[in-house]
Coordinates of C-alpha atoms in Angstrom, one line a residue:
M1 CA 45.2 83.6 135.6
R2 CA 44.6 80.1 134.2
F3 CA 47.0 77.4 133.3
D4 CA 45.9 74.2 131.5
L5 CA 47.3 71.8 134.0
K6 CA 45.8 68.7 131.7
R7 CA 48.0 69.9 128.7
S8 CA 50.9 70.3 130.7
L9 CA 51.2 66.8 131.7
F10 CA 53.4 64.8 132.4
L11 CA 55.7 61.9 133.1
S12 CA 54.4 58.5 133.1
L13 CA 53.3 56.5 136.1
A14 CA 55.7 54.1 135.2
A15 CA 58.5 56.4 134.9
L16 CA 57.8 58.0 138.3
G17 CA 57.8 54.7 140.0
F18 CA 55.0 56.0 142.0
I19 CA 53.9 53.9 145.0
A20 CA 50.5 54.3 146.5
A21 CA 50.6 51.5 148.6
A22 CA 49.9 53.3 151.6
G23 CA 46.7 54.5 150.2
T24 CA 46.0 51.3 148.0
V25 CA 46.6 48.3 150.0
N26 CA 45.0 50.1 153.0
A27 CA 42.0 50.8 151.0
Q28 CA 41.4 47.2 149.9
N29 CA 41.2 46.4 153.7
A30 CA 38.5 49.1 154.5
S31 CA 35.3 49.7 153.0
A32 CA 35.4 51.5 149.7
K33 CA 32.7 53.8 151.0
T34 CA 35.1 55.1 153.4
Y35 CA 38.3 55.7 152.1
A36 CA 39.3 56.9 148.3
R37 CA 41.9 55.4 146.3
V38 CA 44.4 57.0 143.8
T39 CA 43.7 56.6 140.1
S40 CA 46.4 58.7 138.7
N41 CA 49.4 60.3 139.9
Q42 CA 51.7 62.5 137.8
R43 CA 54.5 65.1 138.2
L44 CA 53.7 68.6 136.9
A45 CA 55.8 69.4 133.9
M46 CA 54.5 72.9 133.2
A47 CA 56.7 76.0 133.7
P48 CA 58.1 76.2 137.1
T49 CA 56.8 79.9 137.4
A50 CA 53.5 78.4 136.7
R51 CA 53.5 76.3 139.9
N52 CA 53.9 79.1 142.4
V53 CA 51.0 79.0 144.5
N54 CA 49.5 80.2 147.6
F55 CA 47.3 78.5 150.5
T56 CA 43.8 79.7 150.6
G57 CA 43.2 78.4 154.1
T58 CA 40.2 76.2 153.1
S59 CA 42.0 72.8 153.4
A60 CA 44.5 71.4 155.4
L61 CA 47.7 70.0 154.5
Y62 CA 48.4 66.0 154.7
T63 CA 50.7 63.4 154.3
K64 CA 49.0 61.9 151.4
A65 CA 45.6 62.7 150.0
G66 CA 43.4 63.8 152.7
T67 CA 40.5 61.2 151.9
L68 CA 43.0 58.1 151.7
R69 CA 43.4 55.9 154.7
G70 CA 46.2 56.8 157.2
A71 CA 46.5 60.3 156.0
R72 CA 47.9 62.6 158.6
V73 CA 47.6 66.2 159.1
V74 CA 51.0 68.1 158.4
A75 CA 49.4 71.6 158.9
S76 CA 46.1 72.8 160.0
K77 CA 44.0 75.2 157.8
A78 CA 44.8 77.6 160.4
K79 CA 48.3 77.3 160.0
L80 CA 48.2 77.5 156.3
M81 CA 46.0 80.7 156.4
S82 CA 48.8 81.9 158.7
L83 CA 51.4 81.2 155.9
A84 CA 49.2 82.4 153.3
N85 CA 49.3 86.0 154.9
S86 CA 53.0 85.8 155.6
G87 CA 55.2 88.7 154.9
V88 CA 58.4 86.7 154.4
S89 CA 59.0 85.1 150.8
T90 CA 60.4 82.1 152.5
N91 CA 56.9 80.8 153.0
N92 CA 56.1 81.0 149.2
V93 CA 55.1 77.6 147.9
R94 CA 55.7 75.5 145.0
A95 CA 53.2 72.7 143.7
Y96 CA 55.1 69.8 141.9
Q97 CA 52.8 66.7 141.7
V98 CA 49.2 66.1 141.1
A99 CA 46.7 63.4 141.8
T100 CA 43.2 62.1 141.2
T101 CA 41.0 60.0 143.5
N102 CA 38.3 57.7 142.1
R103 CA 35.9 60.4 143.9
G104 CA 37.2 62.8 141.1
S105 CA 39.0 65.1 143.6
I106 CA 42.0 66.7 142.8
Y107 CA 45.3 66.7 145.1
Y108 CA 48.6 68.5 144.7
K109 CA 52.0 67.9 146.3
V110 CA 53.4 71.2 147.4
V111 CA 56.5 72.5 149.5
T112 CA 57.4 75.7 150.9
Y113 CA 60.3 77.4 149.7
N114 CA 62.2 77.0 153.3
G115 CA 61.1 73.2 153.3
Q116 CA 59.4 73.5 156.5
Y117 CA 56.1 72.2 155.2
R118 CA 55.6 69.6 152.3
G119 CA 52.6 67.5 151.7
W120 CA 49.3 67.1 149.8
I121 CA 46.5 69.4 149.7
Y122 CA 42.8 69.1 148.3
G123 CA 42.7 71.0 144.8
G124 CA 39.0 71.0 143.7
K125 CA 37.5 69.1 141.2
D126 CA 39.0 70.4 137.8
D127 CA 42.8 70.1 136.9
S128 CA 42.5 73.0 134.5
D129 CA 43.5 75.6 137.4
F130 CA 44.7 75.6 141.1
G131 CA 41.6 75.6 143.2
G132 CA 40.1 74.2 146.6
G133 CA 43.1 75.0 149.2
L134 CA 45.5 76.5 146.5
T135 CA 45.4 79.5 144.4
Y136 CA 48.0 80.7 141.5
F137 CA 50.4 83.0 143.3
T138 CA 52.6 85.9 141.8
T139 CA 56.0 85.8 144.1
F140 CA 57.4 88.9 142.3
K141 CA 56.0 91.6 140.4
T142 CA 58.0 93.1 137.5
G143 CA 57.7 97.1 137.4
D144 CA 58.0 99.5 134.5
L145 CA 61.4 101.4 134.9
N146 CA 59.9 104.6 133.4
A147 CA 57.3 104.7 136.0
T148 CA 59.4 103.6 139.0
L149 CA 62.8 105.1 138.5
T150 CA 63.8 108.7 138.1
A151 CA 65.8 109.5 134.8
A152 CA 68.9 109.8 137.0
Q153 CA 68.3 106.2 138.3
R154 CA 67.8 105.0 134.8
S155 CA 71.0 106.8 133.3
G156 CA 72.9 106.3 136.3
S157 CA 75.9 104.3 137.5
F158 CA 76.0 102.4 141.0
K159 CA 78.3 100.5 143.3
I160 CA 77.3 97.9 145.9
T161 CA 77.5 99.7 149.0
N162 CA 78.9 96.8 151.4
P163 CA 80.7 94.2 149.4
G164 CA 81.4 90.8 151.1
T165 CA 79.5 87.5 151.6
V166 CA 76.7 88.0 153.5
N167 CA 73.5 86.8 152.3
N168 CA 71.1 89.3 153.0
G169 CA 69.7 90.7 149.6
Q170 CA 72.0 93.8 150.0
T171 CA 75.4 92.3 149.5
V172 CA 75.4 89.6 146.7
T173 CA 73.5 89.5 143.5
Y174 CA 70.7 86.7 143.0
K175 CA 69.7 84.9 139.9
Q176 CA 66.2 85.9 140.7
P177 CA 65.0 88.2 143.7
A178 CA 65.8 86.0 146.9
W179 CA 63.1 83.3 147.6
T180 CA 61.1 84.4 144.6
Q181 CA 61.6 81.2 142.8
Y182 CA 62.2 77.7 144.3
K183 CA 65.8 76.6 144.7
V184 CA 66.7 79.6 142.5
G185 CA 69.8 81.2 144.6
R186 CA 72.7 83.6 144.5
A187 CA 74.5 84.7 141.1
I188 CA 77.6 85.4 143.1
T189 CA 78.5 84.2 146.8
D190 CA 81.3 87.0 147.2
S191 CA 80.6 90.5 145.8
T192 CA 84.2 91.7 147.1
P193 CA 85.9 91.4 143.7
Y194 CA 83.4 93.7 142.3
A195 CA 83.5 96.5 144.8
N196 CA 84.7 99.1 142.4
T197 CA 82.5 97.9 139.5
L198 CA 80.0 100.5 138.1
F199 CA 76.6 98.9 137.6
K200 CA 73.7 99.8 135.5
I201 CA 70.1 98.8 136.1
D202 CA 68.1 97.4 133.5
Q203 CA 64.8 95.9 135.4
V204 CA 63.1 96.6 138.3
G205 CA 60.0 94.9 140.7
T206 CA 58.8 94.2 144.1
R207 CA 58.7 90.9 146.2
T208 CA 54.9 90.4 146.6
R209 CA 55.1 89.4 150.5
E210 CA 57.7 92.0 151.7
N211 CA 56.8 94.8 149.0
D212 CA 60.6 95.5 148.8
Q213 CA 62.2 97.0 145.8
W214 CA 64.8 95.0 143.7
V215 CA 66.5 95.7 140.7
H216 CA 68.4 93.8 138.2
I217 CA 71.8 95.2 137.5
Y218 CA 74.6 94.5 135.0
D219 CA 78.3 95.8 134.0
P220 CA 78.2 97.5 130.8
N221 CA 81.9 96.7 130.2
N222 CA 81.5 93.2 130.8
A223 CA 78.3 91.6 129.4
N224 CA 79.4 88.3 130.7
S225 CA 80.1 89.6 134.2
P226 CA 79.1 86.7 136.7
A227 CA 77.8 89.6 139.4
A228 CA 75.0 90.4 137.1
G229 CA 71.8 89.5 138.7
W230 CA 69.0 90.9 141.2
I231 CA 69.9 93.0 144.4
L232 CA 67.7 95.1 146.8
T233 CA 67.8 98.8 145.8
S234 CA 68.9 99.6 149.3
G235 CA 72.1 97.9 148.7
L236 CA 73.4 100.1 146.0
T237 CA 75.0 103.7 146.1
Q238 CA 74.6 105.8 143.1
V239 CA 77.8 107.2 141.8
Q240 CA 76.9 111.0 140.9
T241 CA 78.1 111.6 137.1
T242 CA 77.6 114.7 135.4
P243 CA 75.0 114.0 132.5
Q244 CA 76.2 115.1 128.9
V245 CA 73.5 116.9 127.0
A246 CA 73.6 116.7 123.2
D247 CA 74.8 119.8 121.4
N248 CA 71.3 120.0 119.5
A249 CA 69.3 119.5 122.7
I250 CA 68.4 120.9 126.2
Q251 CA 67.4 118.7 129.2
I252 CA 64.5 119.7 131.5
N253 CA 64.6 118.8 135.1
L254 CA 61.4 118.5 136.6
V255 CA 62.3 119.5 140.3
D256 CA 60.1 119.4 143.4
P257 CA 58.4 123.0 144.2
A258 CA 59.7 122.8 147.7
D259 CA 63.3 121.7 146.7
N260 CA 64.8 122.8 143.4
S261 CA 67.8 120.3 144.1
K262 CA 65.4 117.3 144.2
V263 CA 65.0 116.2 140.5
I264 CA 61.9 114.0 140.0
K265 CA 62.2 113.2 136.4
S266 CA 64.0 114.7 133.5
I267 CA 63.3 114.8 129.6
T268 CA 65.4 115.6 126.6
V269 CA 64.1 117.9 123.8
T270 CA 66.0 117.8 120.5
R271 CA 66.4 120.7 118.3
D272 CA 67.0 119.2 114.7
G273 CA 69.7 121.4 113.0
G274 CA 70.6 123.1 116.3
K275 CA 73.9 124.2 117.4
K276 CA 75.3 124.3 120.7
G277 CA 75.1 127.6 122.4
A278 CA 71.8 128.7 120.5
N279 CA 68.8 129.8 122.5
F280 CA 66.2 127.1 122.5
G281 CA 63.4 129.6 121.8
Y282 CA 62.9 132.8 120.7
N283 CA 62.5 136.7 121.8
D284 CA 59.0 138.1 120.9
N285 CA 59.3 141.8 121.3
G286 CA 61.3 141.5 124.6
N287 CA 59.4 138.3 125.9
W288 CA 61.0 135.1 125.6
T289 CA 58.9 132.3 124.4
I290 CA 58.6 128.8 122.4
S291 CA 56.5 127.8 119.5
M292 CA 53.0 126.4 120.1
S293 CA 54.3 123.0 118.5
D294 CA 57.2 122.8 121.1
R295 CA 54.6 123.9 124.0
T296 CA 52.4 120.8 123.2
S297 CA 55.3 118.5 122.5
I298 CA 57.1 119.6 125.7
T299 CA 53.8 119.4 127.6
N300 CA 52.8 115.8 126.7
Q301 CA 56.5 114.5 127.3
I302 CA 56.5 116.0 130.8
K303 CA 52.9 114.6 131.6
D304 CA 54.5 110.9 130.5
A305 CA 57.7 111.5 132.6
L306 CA 55.6 112.2 135.5
K307 CA 53.1 109.2 135.2
G308 CA 53.3 107.1 138.5
T309 CA 54.6 110.0 140.6
N310 CA 52.9 112.4 143.2
Y311 CA 53.5 115.3 140.9
T312 CA 51.7 117.0 137.7
L313 CA 52.3 119.9 135.5
D314 CA 49.4 120.2 132.8
T315 CA 50.1 123.3 131.5
L316 CA 53.6 125.6 131.1
T317 CA 53.3 129.1 132.6
T318 CA 54.6 131.9 131.0
G319 CA 57.5 132.2 133.2
Q320 CA 58.4 128.3 132.7
M321 CA 58.3 129.2 128.6
S322 CA 60.6 131.9 129.1
Q323 CA 62.9 129.7 131.2
I324 CA 62.7 127.0 128.4
A325 CA 63.3 129.5 125.7
Q326 CA 66.4 131.0 127.1
T327 CA 68.1 127.8 127.6
K328 CA 71.2 127.5 125.4
L329 CA 71.3 123.9 123.5
G330 CA 73.7 121.6 125.2
D331 CA 72.6 122.8 128.7
S332 CA 69.9 121.9 131.2
V333 CA 67.2 123.8 133.0
N334 CA 65.1 123.2 136.0
I335 CA 61.2 123.3 136.1
S336 CA 59.1 123.4 139.2
V337 CA 56.2 121.0 139.1
N338 CA 53.2 120.7 141.0
A339 CA 53.0 118.3 144.0
A340 CA 49.6 116.2 143.8
T341 CA 47.8 116.7 147.1
N342 CA 45.6 114.4 149.2
I343 CA 46.2 111.1 147.4
A344 CA 45.5 108.5 150.0
D345 CA 48.2 105.9 150.2
N346 CA 45.8 103.0 149.4
A347 CA 44.2 105.2 146.4
L348 CA 45.5 105.7 142.9
R349 CA 44.3 109.0 141.2
I350 CA 43.1 108.5 137.6
N351 CA 43.5 111.9 135.6
F352 CA 41.2 112.4 132.5
R353 CA 43.5 114.2 130.0
K354 CA 42.0 116.4 127.0
P355 CA 43.4 116.7 123.7
D356 CA 44.7 120.1 124.7
G357 CA 46.7 118.6 127.6
T358 CA 44.4 120.2 130.4
S359 CA 42.6 118.1 133.0
L360 CA 39.0 117.5 132.6
K361 CA 38.6 115.7 136.1
T362 CA 40.0 112.9 138.4
I363 CA 38.9 110.0 140.3
D364 CA 40.6 107.9 143.0
F365 CA 40.3 104.3 143.1
V366 CA 40.7 103.1 146.7
K367 CA 41.9 99.6 147.6
G368 CA 41.3 98.4 151.2
G369 CA 44.5 97.1 152.7
A370 CA 47.0 98.5 149.9
N371 CA 50.1 99.9 150.8
K372 CA 51.7 103.1 149.4
G373 CA 53.9 102.5 146.5
S374 CA 52.5 98.8 145.7
Y375 CA 51.4 98.1 142.2
V376 CA 47.4 98.4 141.5
G377 CA 47.8 95.1 139.2
S378 CA 50.2 92.6 137.9
A379 CA 51.8 91.5 134.7
V380 CA 50.2 88.8 132.6
S381 CA 52.0 85.7 132.4
G382 CA 53.6 85.2 128.8
S383 CA 52.6 88.8 127.9
A384 CA 54.2 92.3 127.8
N385 CA 50.8 93.5 129.2
W386 CA 49.8 94.2 132.9
T387 CA 46.1 93.6 134.1
V388 CA 44.0 94.1 137.1
S389 CA 41.8 91.8 138.9
D390 CA 38.2 91.2 137.5
A391 CA 36.8 92.9 140.8
D392 CA 38.8 96.0 140.6
K393 CA 38.4 96.3 136.7
Q394 CA 34.5 96.3 137.4
T395 CA 35.1 98.7 140.1
I396 CA 37.3 101.1 138.1
Q397 CA 35.0 100.7 135.1
G398 CA 31.9 101.8 137.1
Q399 CA 33.9 105.1 138.4
V400 CA 34.9 105.8 135.1
N401 CA 31.4 105.7 133.8
T402 CA 30.0 107.9 136.7
A403 CA 32.8 110.5 136.0
L404 CA 32.4 110.7 132.5
A405 CA 28.6 110.5 132.3
N406 CA 27.2 113.9 131.0
S407 CA 30.7 115.5 130.5
G408 CA 30.7 115.5 126.8
Y409 CA 34.2 113.5 126.7
Q410 CA 34.8 109.8 126.7
L411 CA 37.8 107.6 126.8
L412 CA 39.6 107.0 123.5
G413 CA 37.5 104.2 121.7
G414 CA 34.9 104.4 124.1
N415 CA 33.9 104.4 127.8
T416 CA 34.9 100.8 127.9
L417 CA 38.5 100.6 129.4
S418 CA 40.6 98.9 126.8
D419 CA 43.6 96.7 127.2
S420 CA 46.1 99.6 126.9
Q421 CA 44.1 101.6 129.4
I422 CA 44.1 98.8 132.0
D423 CA 47.6 98.3 131.5
A424 CA 48.4 101.9 132.4
I425 CA 46.1 101.6 135.4
A426 CA 47.6 98.4 136.6
R427 CA 51.3 99.6 136.3
G428 CA 50.3 102.6 138.6
Q429 CA 51.2 102.5 142.3
Y430 CA 49.0 103.3 145.4
G431 CA 49.7 106.9 146.4
S432 CA 50.3 108.1 143.0
Q433 CA 48.4 108.9 139.7
V434 CA 48.1 108.0 136.2
S435 CA 46.6 109.7 133.3
L436 CA 44.1 108.7 130.6
N437 CA 43.3 110.4 127.4
V438 CA 39.8 111.4 126.5
V439 CA 38.2 112.9 123.5
P440 CA 34.9 114.8 123.0
V441 CA 31.7 112.5 122.5
S442 CA 30.7 112.2 118.6
A443 CA 28.6 115.2 118.1
N444 CA 25.4 113.1 117.0
Y445 CA 25.1 110.6 119.4
S446 CA 24.8 109.4 123.0
T447 CA 26.6 106.6 124.5
I448 CA 24.3 104.7 126.7
T449 CA 25.5 103.1 129.7
P450 CA 23.2 100.6 131.6
Y451 CA 22.5 100.3 135.1
G452 CA 20.6 97.7 137.1
Y453 CA 19.0 98.0 140.4
A454 CA 16.8 95.6 142.7
E455 CA 13.2 95.9 141.6
G456 CA 11.6 98.7 144.2
D457 CA 15.4 99.7 145.5
T458 CA 16.7 102.2 143.4
S459 CA 19.3 102.8 146.0
T460 CA 21.1 99.8 144.8
K461 CA 21.8 101.1 141.5
K462 CA 25.0 99.8 139.9
A463 CA 26.8 100.1 136.3
L464 CA 26.3 97.0 134.1
T465 CA 29.2 95.6 132.2
G466 CA 28.7 93.6 129.4
I467 CA 30.7 90.6 129.0
S468 CA 31.4 88.4 125.8
G469 CA 30.7 85.2 127.5
D470 CA 27.5 83.7 129.0
T471 CA 29.2 82.2 132.2
L472 CA 29.8 84.4 135.4
T473 CA 33.3 84.7 136.0
A474 CA 33.6 87.4 138.7
P475 CA 35.4 86.7 142.0
V476 CA 33.5 86.0 145.1
T477 CA 34.4 86.3 148.8
V478 CA 32.1 84.8 151.5
K479 CA 32.1 85.5 155.1
D480 CA 29.9 84.1 157.9
S481 CA 28.5 86.1 160.8
T482 CA 31.3 86.6 162.7
G483 CA 33.2 88.0 159.8
K484 CA 35.3 85.1 159.2
V485 CA 36.3 84.6 155.5
L486 CA 35.1 81.1 154.4
I487 CA 35.3 81.7 150.7
N488 CA 38.3 84.1 149.6
N489 CA 38.0 85.7 146.5
V490 CA 37.3 82.2 144.3
N491 CA 35.8 82.6 141.2
A492 CA 32.1 82.5 140.8
N493 CA 31.9 79.7 138.3
D494 CA 34.4 77.7 140.5
I495 CA 32.1 77.6 143.7
T496 CA 31.1 74.0 143.8
A497 CA 29.2 71.7 146.1
D498 CA 32.5 70.7 147.9
V499 CA 33.4 74.6 148.2
V500 CA 30.0 75.1 150.0
K501 CA 30.8 72.1 152.1
A502 CA 34.2 73.4 153.0
A503 CA 32.6 76.7 153.9
I504 CA 30.3 75.1 156.3
K505 CA 32.8 73.1 158.1
E506 CA 34.7 76.3 158.7
S507 CA 31.9 78.3 160.0
T508 CA 30.1 78.0 163.5
D509 CA 27.1 79.0 161.5
D510 CA 24.5 76.6 160.5
D511 CA 24.1 75.1 157.2
A512 CA 21.5 77.0 155.7
T513 CA 23.1 80.3 156.9
V514 CA 26.2 79.7 155.2
T515 CA 24.4 78.4 151.8
K516 CA 22.5 81.4 152.2
A517 CA 25.5 83.9 152.3
V518 CA 27.2 82.0 149.5
N519 CA 24.0 82.3 147.1
E520 CA 24.0 86.0 148.3
A521 CA 27.4 86.5 147.6
I522 CA 27.1 84.9 144.0
I523 CA 23.9 86.9 143.1
E524 CA 25.7 90.2 144.3
V525 CA 28.4 89.8 141.6
A526 CA 25.7 88.6 139.2
T527 CA 23.8 91.7 139.6
T528 CA 26.8 93.6 137.9
Q529 CA 27.2 91.9 134.5
Y530 CA 25.2 91.2 131.5
Q531 CA 25.6 89.1 128.4
L532 CA 26.8 91.5 125.6
G533 CA 26.0 89.4 122.6
D534 CA 25.2 91.6 119.7
K535 CA 23.5 94.2 121.8
D536 CA 24.5 98.0 120.5
F537 CA 23.5 100.7 123.1
N538 CA 25.7 103.4 121.2
S539 CA 23.3 104.3 118.5
F540 CA 20.7 107.0 119.9
K541 CA 21.2 109.7 117.6
G542 CA 19.9 113.2 117.3
T543 CA 21.1 116.8 116.5
A544 CA 24.0 117.5 118.1
G545 CA 23.6 119.6 121.4
A546 CA 19.8 118.9 121.1
S547 CA 17.9 118.0 124.1
F548 CA 16.0 114.8 124.7
T549 CA 13.9 113.6 127.1
E550 CA 13.8 110.5 129.6
K551 CA 10.9 109.1 127.5
Q552 CA 12.6 109.6 124.4
A553 CA 15.9 107.6 125.6
F554 CA 13.5 105.1 127.2
D555 CA 11.6 104.6 124.2
Y556 CA 14.7 104.0 122.2
V557 CA 15.8 101.0 124.2
D558 CA 12.3 99.7 124.8
G559 CA 11.6 99.9 121.1
D560 CA 14.6 97.6 120.5
K561 CA 13.7 93.9 121.5
D562 CA 17.7 93.3 121.9
L563 CA 17.6 96.0 124.4
Q564 CA 14.5 95.5 126.4
T565 CA 15.9 92.9 128.6
L566 CA 19.4 91.9 129.6
L567 CA 20.5 88.7 130.9
S568 CA 23.1 88.3 133.5
P569 CA 25.9 85.6 132.8
K570 CA 24.9 82.1 134.0
F571 CA 25.5 80.9 137.7
S572 CA 24.7 78.1 140.1
M573 CA 22.5 78.5 143.2
F574 CA 22.6 75.8 146.2
Q575 CA 19.4 74.9 148.0
E576 CA 19.5 76.4 151.6
N577 CA 18.0 73.5 153.3
G578 CA 18.6 70.1 151.5
D579 CA 21.2 68.8 149.0
L580 CA 24.0 70.9 147.7
V581 CA 23.2 70.2 144.1
P582 CA 24.1 73.2 141.9
M583 CA 21.1 74.6 140.4
P584 CA 21.5 76.7 137.2
A585 CA 20.2 80.3 137.2
T586 CA 20.4 83.8 135.5
I587 CA 19.0 87.0 136.2
Q588 CA 16.9 89.2 133.8
F589 CA 17.0 92.7 133.7
T590 CA 13.9 94.7 132.4
V591 CA 14.1 98.2 131.0
K592 CA 12.3 100.5 133.5
S593 CA 13.5 104.4 133.0
A594 CA 16.2 106.6 131.5
D595 CA 17.9 109.9 132.1
S596 CA 17.4 113.1 129.8
G597 CA 20.3 115.1 128.3
H598 CA 21.8 116.3 124.9
F599 CA 23.0 114.5 122.3
G600 CA 26.7 114.1 122.1
T601 CA 26.6 113.0 125.8
P602 CA 26.4 110.1 127.5
V603 CA 23.1 108.7 128.9
N604 CA 22.1 106.2 131.7
V605 CA 19.7 103.7 131.1
Y606 CA 18.0 101.8 134.5
Y607 CA 17.1 98.3 134.3
S608 CA 15.3 96.5 137.3
Y609 CA 15.7 92.8 138.2
K610 CA 14.3 90.6 140.7
V611 CA 15.7 87.6 142.4
S612 CA 13.3 84.9 143.6

C-alpha cells in the first residue's frame, strides 16, 4: 500500500521552529565526511490512519537521525523486531515527522502508542513510501458483516454484559477499537447508565495483533447516543427475540447437521402476492416440491449465505425441497447443511461453482503462520474493495491455473483473477471457504497459460503472470545461512544498495554470500512474471472438441514474434564481490514446448530461461 508522502507535506520549517542545533552545530565541528546533516525536517500532514507503521527490524531507533553526531540508540534492532511481532496493540506505532539528510537518507520520527519508545529511524531513500526500518501497518481489519456474523447476530439485539467503568474492551465503548488509532480513546467511561439499552451491530472487524473480534454498536432508538462505539464481541450478550417473518415470505434456517438448534445462517424467500398460511410450494401427485426457478434461486441464496463458513449446500435434496414446499408463508423451516471437512486452520478453501450451482472442484490456499478465523486479505485504503498481497495473489493465481487447466471451464472473464474475485478471496477467513463462479470455456478456442522453467531443469516450472508495467514489484524475503531474516517482505524494486548493506550488517555470513542470497531471491520472483504489453495468448482456435498436438500449439506461439519470447519485469542485481552498485537486469523466456489437448480447453505453453 503506497502513500505519496511528498504530496502530503507539510508545515514549513519556520512554522515548526525545528531546532537542529544538536545535529548541525556538532556537524560543523566535525568532518563532513563523518557526520551527516539535516537538510529538511517536516511534520507529516497526511491522514493519521495512513501513518500507522510497524518496525521491520532492519534499523535501530535513535534520539535523532542515526548518522548525525551525538545520535544515541533508543531501541536496538532486536528490540524493534520484538515489538514488530508483538501480540499487543499498545505496541502499535505512529509516524509523525520526516527528515532528510544531505546524503539523501530519509528518517522518520515515530512513537509507540503506549509512549514507551519515541525516536528517529531510517526510512530508506525514497519519501514516497515508508521503507528501511519501517513498513505501513494495518492496525485493524474491517470485516464483512454478512460473512462474519450470523443472520441472528446481524438482526439481533445486544446488551453490555457487565456495565461499569473498567477499561478492558468489554465494559465501555470506544471511538475506535482500543489502541488501533493513536490517542483515540473511549466513547464513554461508564456504561452503567446504558445497562438496559438494547444495541444493534452495524460493523465488525479484528485487531491485527490480538486477532480479537470487535463490533460497532448503536442504539436504534437514539441516533445520538454517546454510547455508540466499538466493543469486544465477548463483552455483549444477545437478547433473544422472536424474528417476525413477513406474511408473504418464509424463512429458511440453515442448521448444523449434528445440531438442529444451531442456526448457521438464515435466508428469507418472498412469494409475490402470497398470503399468510399458504404453502410455499405445491403438491405434485402426492409429492410436495417447488418450481425449478425457486430451486435455483434458493440454492444460490444459500450458497451466498454460507460464504466464509465451514458449511456448504450445493444442491437441495428431494426431502429438503419437500420441507420447503410444505412451509406456510409467514413461518420458518430448518434445513440441514453439510459441514465442510478437512480444511486446515491456516487454509482457505476455494470452490469453483458451475452455472448449474454444482461444484466443479476445490483448491486449498495454505498460508504458513495464518490463524483460523483471520482474514486472507485486508481492505484497500480509501476503497470499499479488499485485496491480498502480491505474493499471495501470485500463488493463488498459479493454483487456479493448475486447477482449471483442461477442465473445460474458466473463471468469469477469463482465468486471470479479477478485482471482484480477489475481493471475495481477501474477505475469506482461514479455516473456511469461498466460492468463485466458473463458466464453460468458449467452444472454439483454447486459452494458453505460459509457464517458465530454468533451462535444463523442468522441475522448476511455474505459471507466469503477465503484468502491465515493466518494473518488478513482487515482495522479496531474504534469509541467511542460519535462517535469520535479513530482508522481510520488501518490494523487489525497493531493494537498494543501502538495503543490501543493512542485510550484510545483520548477518554473520560474509558479504558475498549475503549479496548472492539477495540476488537469488530477486531472481526467484522475477522468474514468475512477464511484461504483458500487447501479448495475446487467447486466439488459438479450431473446431470445438477437435484435438490438437503439442506441435500445433507450439507452432502457433512460435509463429508469433510477440509470443516467441517473453521478458521479465526489470530489476536490479548487485555484484557479489565488489561495489554494491545496482546493475539493471531482465530475464528472457524462450518458448520451448506446449501441451496437446482439445479446442475449448486451456493449454499450457512452456518457456525456458537462463540466468547468467
